[in-house]
Short mmCIF file of N, CA and C in Angstrom, two decimals:
data_model
loop_
_atom_site.label_atom_id
_atom_site.label_comp_id
_atom_site.label_asym_id
_atom_site.label_seq_id
_atom_site.Cartn_x
_atom_site.Cartn_y
_atom_site.Cartn_z
N GLN A 22 -192.07 21.05 55.13
CA GLN A 22 -193.17 21.54 54.36
C GLN A 22 -192.66 22.49 53.29
N VAL A 23 -193.45 22.58 52.25
CA VAL A 23 -193.12 23.43 51.11
C VAL A 23 -194.34 24.29 50.80
N GLN A 24 -194.09 25.55 50.55
CA GLN A 24 -195.14 26.45 50.13
C GLN A 24 -194.85 26.91 48.71
N LEU A 25 -195.88 26.92 47.89
CA LEU A 25 -195.74 27.28 46.49
C LEU A 25 -196.66 28.46 46.19
N VAL A 26 -196.10 29.47 45.57
CA VAL A 26 -196.86 30.65 45.18
C VAL A 26 -196.71 30.84 43.69
N GLU A 27 -197.83 30.80 42.98
CA GLU A 27 -197.83 30.88 41.54
C GLU A 27 -198.22 32.28 41.08
N SER A 28 -197.73 32.64 39.92
CA SER A 28 -198.09 33.89 39.30
C SER A 28 -197.85 33.79 37.81
N GLY A 29 -198.39 34.74 37.07
CA GLY A 29 -198.11 34.84 35.65
C GLY A 29 -199.25 34.47 34.73
N GLY A 30 -200.33 33.94 35.26
CA GLY A 30 -201.45 33.59 34.41
C GLY A 30 -202.17 34.82 33.90
N GLY A 31 -203.05 34.59 32.95
CA GLY A 31 -203.81 35.69 32.40
C GLY A 31 -204.42 35.34 31.07
N LEU A 32 -204.86 36.36 30.38
CA LEU A 32 -205.49 36.23 29.07
C LEU A 32 -204.48 36.60 28.00
N VAL A 33 -204.37 35.75 26.99
CA VAL A 33 -203.43 35.99 25.90
C VAL A 33 -204.06 35.53 24.60
N GLN A 34 -203.68 36.17 23.51
CA GLN A 34 -204.19 35.80 22.20
C GLN A 34 -203.49 34.55 21.68
N PRO A 35 -204.15 33.79 20.81
CA PRO A 35 -203.47 32.66 20.19
C PRO A 35 -202.17 33.09 19.53
N GLY A 36 -201.15 32.28 19.72
CA GLY A 36 -199.83 32.61 19.22
C GLY A 36 -198.99 33.42 20.17
N GLY A 37 -199.59 33.89 21.23
CA GLY A 37 -198.88 34.70 22.20
C GLY A 37 -198.10 33.86 23.19
N SER A 38 -197.53 34.55 24.17
CA SER A 38 -196.68 33.90 25.15
C SER A 38 -197.02 34.36 26.56
N LEU A 39 -196.78 33.49 27.49
CA LEU A 39 -196.87 33.78 28.91
C LEU A 39 -195.77 33.03 29.62
N ARG A 40 -195.35 33.57 30.75
CA ARG A 40 -194.42 32.87 31.61
C ARG A 40 -195.02 32.74 33.00
N LEU A 41 -195.21 31.51 33.41
CA LEU A 41 -195.69 31.23 34.75
C LEU A 41 -194.52 31.06 35.70
N SER A 42 -194.70 31.54 36.91
CA SER A 42 -193.68 31.42 37.93
C SER A 42 -194.23 30.69 39.14
N CYS A 43 -193.41 29.89 39.75
CA CYS A 43 -193.76 29.16 40.96
C CYS A 43 -192.63 29.34 41.95
N ALA A 44 -192.86 30.18 42.93
CA ALA A 44 -191.86 30.45 43.95
C ALA A 44 -192.06 29.51 45.13
N ALA A 45 -191.03 28.79 45.48
CA ALA A 45 -191.09 27.81 46.56
C ALA A 45 -190.38 28.33 47.80
N SER A 46 -190.92 27.98 48.94
CA SER A 46 -190.29 28.30 50.21
C SER A 46 -190.49 27.13 51.17
N GLY A 47 -189.73 27.13 52.24
CA GLY A 47 -189.80 26.05 53.20
C GLY A 47 -188.66 25.08 53.02
N SER A 48 -188.97 23.81 53.01
CA SER A 48 -187.97 22.76 52.94
C SER A 48 -187.57 22.49 51.50
N ILE A 49 -186.91 23.47 50.92
CA ILE A 49 -186.52 23.37 49.52
C ILE A 49 -185.63 22.16 49.28
N PHE A 50 -184.79 21.84 50.25
CA PHE A 50 -183.86 20.73 50.09
C PHE A 50 -184.58 19.41 49.88
N ALA A 51 -185.83 19.32 50.32
CA ALA A 51 -186.57 18.07 50.25
C ALA A 51 -187.25 17.84 48.90
N ILE A 52 -187.27 18.83 48.05
CA ILE A 52 -187.95 18.70 46.77
C ILE A 52 -187.17 17.77 45.85
N ARG A 53 -187.84 16.74 45.38
CA ARG A 53 -187.21 15.78 44.48
C ARG A 53 -187.36 16.19 43.03
N ASN A 54 -188.54 16.64 42.69
CA ASN A 54 -188.77 17.17 41.36
C ASN A 54 -189.94 18.13 41.40
N SER A 55 -190.05 18.90 40.35
CA SER A 55 -191.09 19.91 40.25
C SER A 55 -191.76 19.79 38.89
N GLY A 56 -192.94 20.34 38.81
CA GLY A 56 -193.63 20.26 37.55
C GLY A 56 -194.80 21.21 37.46
N TRP A 57 -195.34 21.27 36.27
CA TRP A 57 -196.54 22.02 36.00
C TRP A 57 -197.60 21.08 35.46
N TYR A 58 -198.76 21.15 36.06
CA TYR A 58 -199.94 20.43 35.60
C TYR A 58 -200.98 21.43 35.15
N ARG A 59 -201.94 20.95 34.42
CA ARG A 59 -203.05 21.80 34.04
C ARG A 59 -204.33 20.99 33.98
N ARG A 60 -205.43 21.69 34.20
CA ARG A 60 -206.73 21.07 34.08
C ARG A 60 -207.64 21.99 33.28
N ALA A 61 -208.03 21.53 32.12
CA ALA A 61 -208.96 22.25 31.28
C ALA A 61 -210.38 21.90 31.70
N PRO A 62 -211.33 22.77 31.41
CA PRO A 62 -212.72 22.48 31.77
C PRO A 62 -213.19 21.16 31.17
N GLY A 63 -213.75 20.31 32.01
CA GLY A 63 -214.27 19.04 31.55
C GLY A 63 -213.24 17.97 31.30
N LYS A 64 -211.98 18.26 31.60
CA LYS A 64 -210.93 17.29 31.37
C LYS A 64 -210.16 17.01 32.65
N GLN A 65 -209.47 15.89 32.65
CA GLN A 65 -208.68 15.53 33.81
C GLN A 65 -207.39 16.34 33.86
N ARG A 66 -206.84 16.43 35.04
CA ARG A 66 -205.57 17.12 35.19
C ARG A 66 -204.46 16.32 34.52
N GLU A 67 -203.61 17.01 33.82
CA GLU A 67 -202.54 16.36 33.09
C GLU A 67 -201.21 17.03 33.38
N LEU A 68 -200.17 16.24 33.30
CA LEU A 68 -198.82 16.76 33.45
C LEU A 68 -198.42 17.49 32.19
N VAL A 69 -197.96 18.72 32.36
CA VAL A 69 -197.50 19.52 31.24
C VAL A 69 -196.00 19.41 31.07
N ALA A 70 -195.28 19.61 32.16
CA ALA A 70 -193.83 19.58 32.12
C ALA A 70 -193.31 19.28 33.52
N SER A 71 -192.15 18.66 33.58
CA SER A 71 -191.53 18.36 34.86
C SER A 71 -190.03 18.55 34.75
N ILE A 72 -189.41 18.74 35.90
CA ILE A 72 -187.97 18.87 35.96
C ILE A 72 -187.48 18.20 37.24
N THR A 73 -186.45 17.39 37.11
CA THR A 73 -185.90 16.67 38.24
C THR A 73 -184.85 17.51 38.95
N ARG A 74 -184.38 16.98 40.07
CA ARG A 74 -183.32 17.67 40.82
C ARG A 74 -182.07 17.84 39.98
N GLY A 75 -181.83 16.88 39.10
CA GLY A 75 -180.67 16.96 38.24
C GLY A 75 -180.86 17.80 37.00
N GLY A 76 -182.06 18.32 36.80
CA GLY A 76 -182.30 19.19 35.67
C GLY A 76 -182.89 18.50 34.46
N ARG A 77 -183.20 17.23 34.57
CA ARG A 77 -183.82 16.53 33.45
C ARG A 77 -185.26 16.99 33.29
N THR A 78 -185.64 17.29 32.07
CA THR A 78 -186.98 17.80 31.80
C THR A 78 -187.78 16.82 30.98
N ASN A 79 -189.08 16.93 31.11
CA ASN A 79 -190.00 16.10 30.35
C ASN A 79 -191.23 16.94 30.02
N TYR A 80 -191.80 16.69 28.84
CA TYR A 80 -192.92 17.48 28.38
C TYR A 80 -194.01 16.60 27.81
N ALA A 81 -195.23 17.05 27.98
CA ALA A 81 -196.33 16.43 27.26
C ALA A 81 -196.15 16.66 25.77
N ASP A 82 -196.55 15.68 24.99
CA ASP A 82 -196.41 15.81 23.54
C ASP A 82 -197.11 17.05 23.00
N SER A 83 -198.21 17.42 23.62
CA SER A 83 -199.00 18.52 23.12
C SER A 83 -198.32 19.88 23.28
N VAL A 84 -197.32 19.96 24.14
CA VAL A 84 -196.65 21.23 24.39
C VAL A 84 -195.18 21.20 24.00
N LYS A 85 -194.68 20.06 23.63
CA LYS A 85 -193.27 19.92 23.31
C LYS A 85 -192.90 20.83 22.15
N GLY A 86 -191.82 21.56 22.34
CA GLY A 86 -191.39 22.52 21.34
C GLY A 86 -191.97 23.90 21.53
N ARG A 87 -192.99 24.03 22.35
CA ARG A 87 -193.62 25.31 22.61
C ARG A 87 -193.40 25.80 24.04
N PHE A 88 -193.38 24.87 24.98
CA PHE A 88 -193.23 25.20 26.39
C PHE A 88 -191.84 24.81 26.86
N THR A 89 -191.34 25.55 27.82
CA THR A 89 -190.05 25.25 28.42
C THR A 89 -190.14 25.41 29.93
N ILE A 90 -189.78 24.36 30.65
CA ILE A 90 -189.71 24.44 32.09
C ILE A 90 -188.27 24.69 32.50
N SER A 91 -188.08 25.55 33.48
CA SER A 91 -186.75 25.86 33.95
C SER A 91 -186.80 26.17 35.43
N ARG A 92 -185.63 26.26 36.02
CA ARG A 92 -185.54 26.48 37.46
C ARG A 92 -184.41 27.44 37.76
N ASP A 93 -184.68 28.37 38.64
CA ASP A 93 -183.68 29.29 39.15
C ASP A 93 -183.45 28.92 40.60
N ASN A 94 -182.33 28.27 40.87
CA ASN A 94 -182.06 27.79 42.21
C ASN A 94 -181.76 28.92 43.20
N VAL A 95 -181.31 30.04 42.70
CA VAL A 95 -181.06 31.18 43.57
C VAL A 95 -182.37 31.76 44.08
N LYS A 96 -183.33 31.87 43.20
CA LYS A 96 -184.63 32.41 43.56
C LYS A 96 -185.62 31.36 44.04
N ASN A 97 -185.22 30.09 43.99
CA ASN A 97 -186.12 28.99 44.36
C ASN A 97 -187.43 29.06 43.59
N THR A 98 -187.30 29.27 42.32
CA THR A 98 -188.46 29.48 41.47
C THR A 98 -188.39 28.59 40.24
N VAL A 99 -189.50 27.97 39.92
CA VAL A 99 -189.65 27.19 38.71
C VAL A 99 -190.52 27.98 37.74
N TYR A 100 -190.13 27.97 36.49
CA TYR A 100 -190.84 28.73 35.48
C TYR A 100 -191.41 27.80 34.42
N LEU A 101 -192.46 28.25 33.81
CA LEU A 101 -192.98 27.61 32.62
C LEU A 101 -193.16 28.68 31.56
N GLN A 102 -192.26 28.70 30.61
CA GLN A 102 -192.36 29.62 29.49
C GLN A 102 -193.25 28.99 28.44
N MET A 103 -194.32 29.66 28.09
CA MET A 103 -195.30 29.13 27.16
C MET A 103 -195.33 30.03 25.93
N ASN A 104 -194.94 29.47 24.82
CA ASN A 104 -194.94 30.19 23.55
C ASN A 104 -195.92 29.54 22.59
N SER A 105 -196.26 30.28 21.55
CA SER A 105 -197.17 29.78 20.52
C SER A 105 -198.43 29.19 21.13
N LEU A 106 -199.01 29.92 22.03
CA LEU A 106 -200.16 29.41 22.77
C LEU A 106 -201.36 29.18 21.87
N LYS A 107 -202.09 28.14 22.18
CA LYS A 107 -203.27 27.74 21.45
C LYS A 107 -204.49 27.79 22.37
N PRO A 108 -205.68 27.91 21.80
CA PRO A 108 -206.87 27.87 22.64
C PRO A 108 -206.96 26.60 23.49
N ASP A 109 -206.44 25.49 22.99
CA ASP A 109 -206.46 24.25 23.75
C ASP A 109 -205.56 24.29 24.98
N ASP A 110 -204.71 25.29 25.06
CA ASP A 110 -203.88 25.45 26.25
C ASP A 110 -204.64 26.10 27.39
N THR A 111 -205.83 26.57 27.13
CA THR A 111 -206.63 27.20 28.17
C THR A 111 -206.90 26.21 29.29
N ALA A 112 -206.53 26.58 30.48
CA ALA A 112 -206.67 25.69 31.63
C ALA A 112 -206.23 26.42 32.88
N VAL A 113 -206.50 25.80 34.00
CA VAL A 113 -205.89 26.22 35.25
C VAL A 113 -204.59 25.46 35.39
N TYR A 114 -203.52 26.18 35.58
CA TYR A 114 -202.20 25.59 35.68
C TYR A 114 -201.77 25.53 37.14
N TYR A 115 -201.24 24.38 37.53
CA TYR A 115 -200.85 24.13 38.91
C TYR A 115 -199.38 23.80 38.99
N CYS A 116 -198.70 24.46 39.88
CA CYS A 116 -197.33 24.12 40.20
C CYS A 116 -197.31 22.96 41.17
N ASN A 117 -196.33 22.09 41.02
CA ASN A 117 -196.22 20.91 41.86
C ASN A 117 -194.78 20.73 42.33
N ALA A 118 -194.64 20.29 43.56
CA ALA A 118 -193.33 19.94 44.10
C ALA A 118 -193.45 18.63 44.86
N LEU A 119 -192.63 17.68 44.50
CA LEU A 119 -192.67 16.36 45.10
C LEU A 119 -191.51 16.18 46.06
N THR A 120 -191.83 15.83 47.30
CA THR A 120 -190.82 15.47 48.29
C THR A 120 -190.98 14.01 48.65
N GLU A 121 -190.13 13.53 49.55
CA GLU A 121 -190.23 12.14 49.97
C GLU A 121 -191.46 11.89 50.82
N ASN A 122 -192.09 12.94 51.35
CA ASN A 122 -193.21 12.81 52.25
C ASN A 122 -194.55 13.26 51.70
N TYR A 123 -194.53 14.16 50.73
CA TYR A 123 -195.77 14.77 50.31
C TYR A 123 -195.65 15.34 48.92
N ASN A 124 -196.77 15.46 48.28
CA ASN A 124 -196.87 16.07 46.97
C ASN A 124 -197.56 17.42 47.15
N TYR A 125 -196.80 18.50 46.99
CA TYR A 125 -197.31 19.84 47.24
C TYR A 125 -197.83 20.47 45.96
N TRP A 126 -198.84 21.30 46.14
CA TRP A 126 -199.48 21.96 45.01
C TRP A 126 -199.65 23.45 45.26
N GLY A 127 -199.52 24.21 44.20
CA GLY A 127 -199.88 25.60 44.25
C GLY A 127 -201.39 25.76 44.16
N GLN A 128 -201.84 26.98 44.24
CA GLN A 128 -203.27 27.24 44.25
C GLN A 128 -203.89 27.22 42.86
N GLY A 129 -203.08 27.26 41.85
CA GLY A 129 -203.55 27.29 40.49
C GLY A 129 -203.64 28.70 39.95
N THR A 130 -203.33 28.84 38.69
CA THR A 130 -203.44 30.12 38.02
C THR A 130 -204.09 29.92 36.65
N GLN A 131 -205.03 30.77 36.34
CA GLN A 131 -205.81 30.61 35.12
C GLN A 131 -205.05 31.15 33.92
N VAL A 132 -204.99 30.33 32.89
CA VAL A 132 -204.45 30.74 31.60
C VAL A 132 -205.56 30.61 30.57
N THR A 133 -205.88 31.70 29.93
CA THR A 133 -206.93 31.71 28.92
C THR A 133 -206.35 32.20 27.61
N VAL A 134 -206.46 31.38 26.58
CA VAL A 134 -205.96 31.71 25.26
C VAL A 134 -207.16 31.92 24.35
N SER A 135 -207.38 33.14 23.98
CA SER A 135 -208.57 33.48 23.20
C SER A 135 -208.34 34.80 22.48
N SER A 136 -208.95 34.91 21.32
CA SER A 136 -208.92 36.16 20.59
C SER A 136 -210.16 36.99 20.85
#
């Protein structure tokens, strides 16, 4: 089993930055890849960024060049650095960890981009 604890959400002005953190515990060895999803009001949940065990990253076109996903293997933490934030980035952001047995999710953290 894997437990995910998210932090870093909040209110930020357009053009600002936030860094989301997802601290993992449990069967870390079983994690195949990790990612960040988000769900805006009235919209479906979408993949924002992902990172594989080998460090390969992928981004949604809407955030490419602005967001960066990274991983600290010592701290067992995945980060999402969000720069140049836009109002359309407003959503609940969810950390995800995929193992061979289950797809684990964090509780979600609210990101609101507004002036």
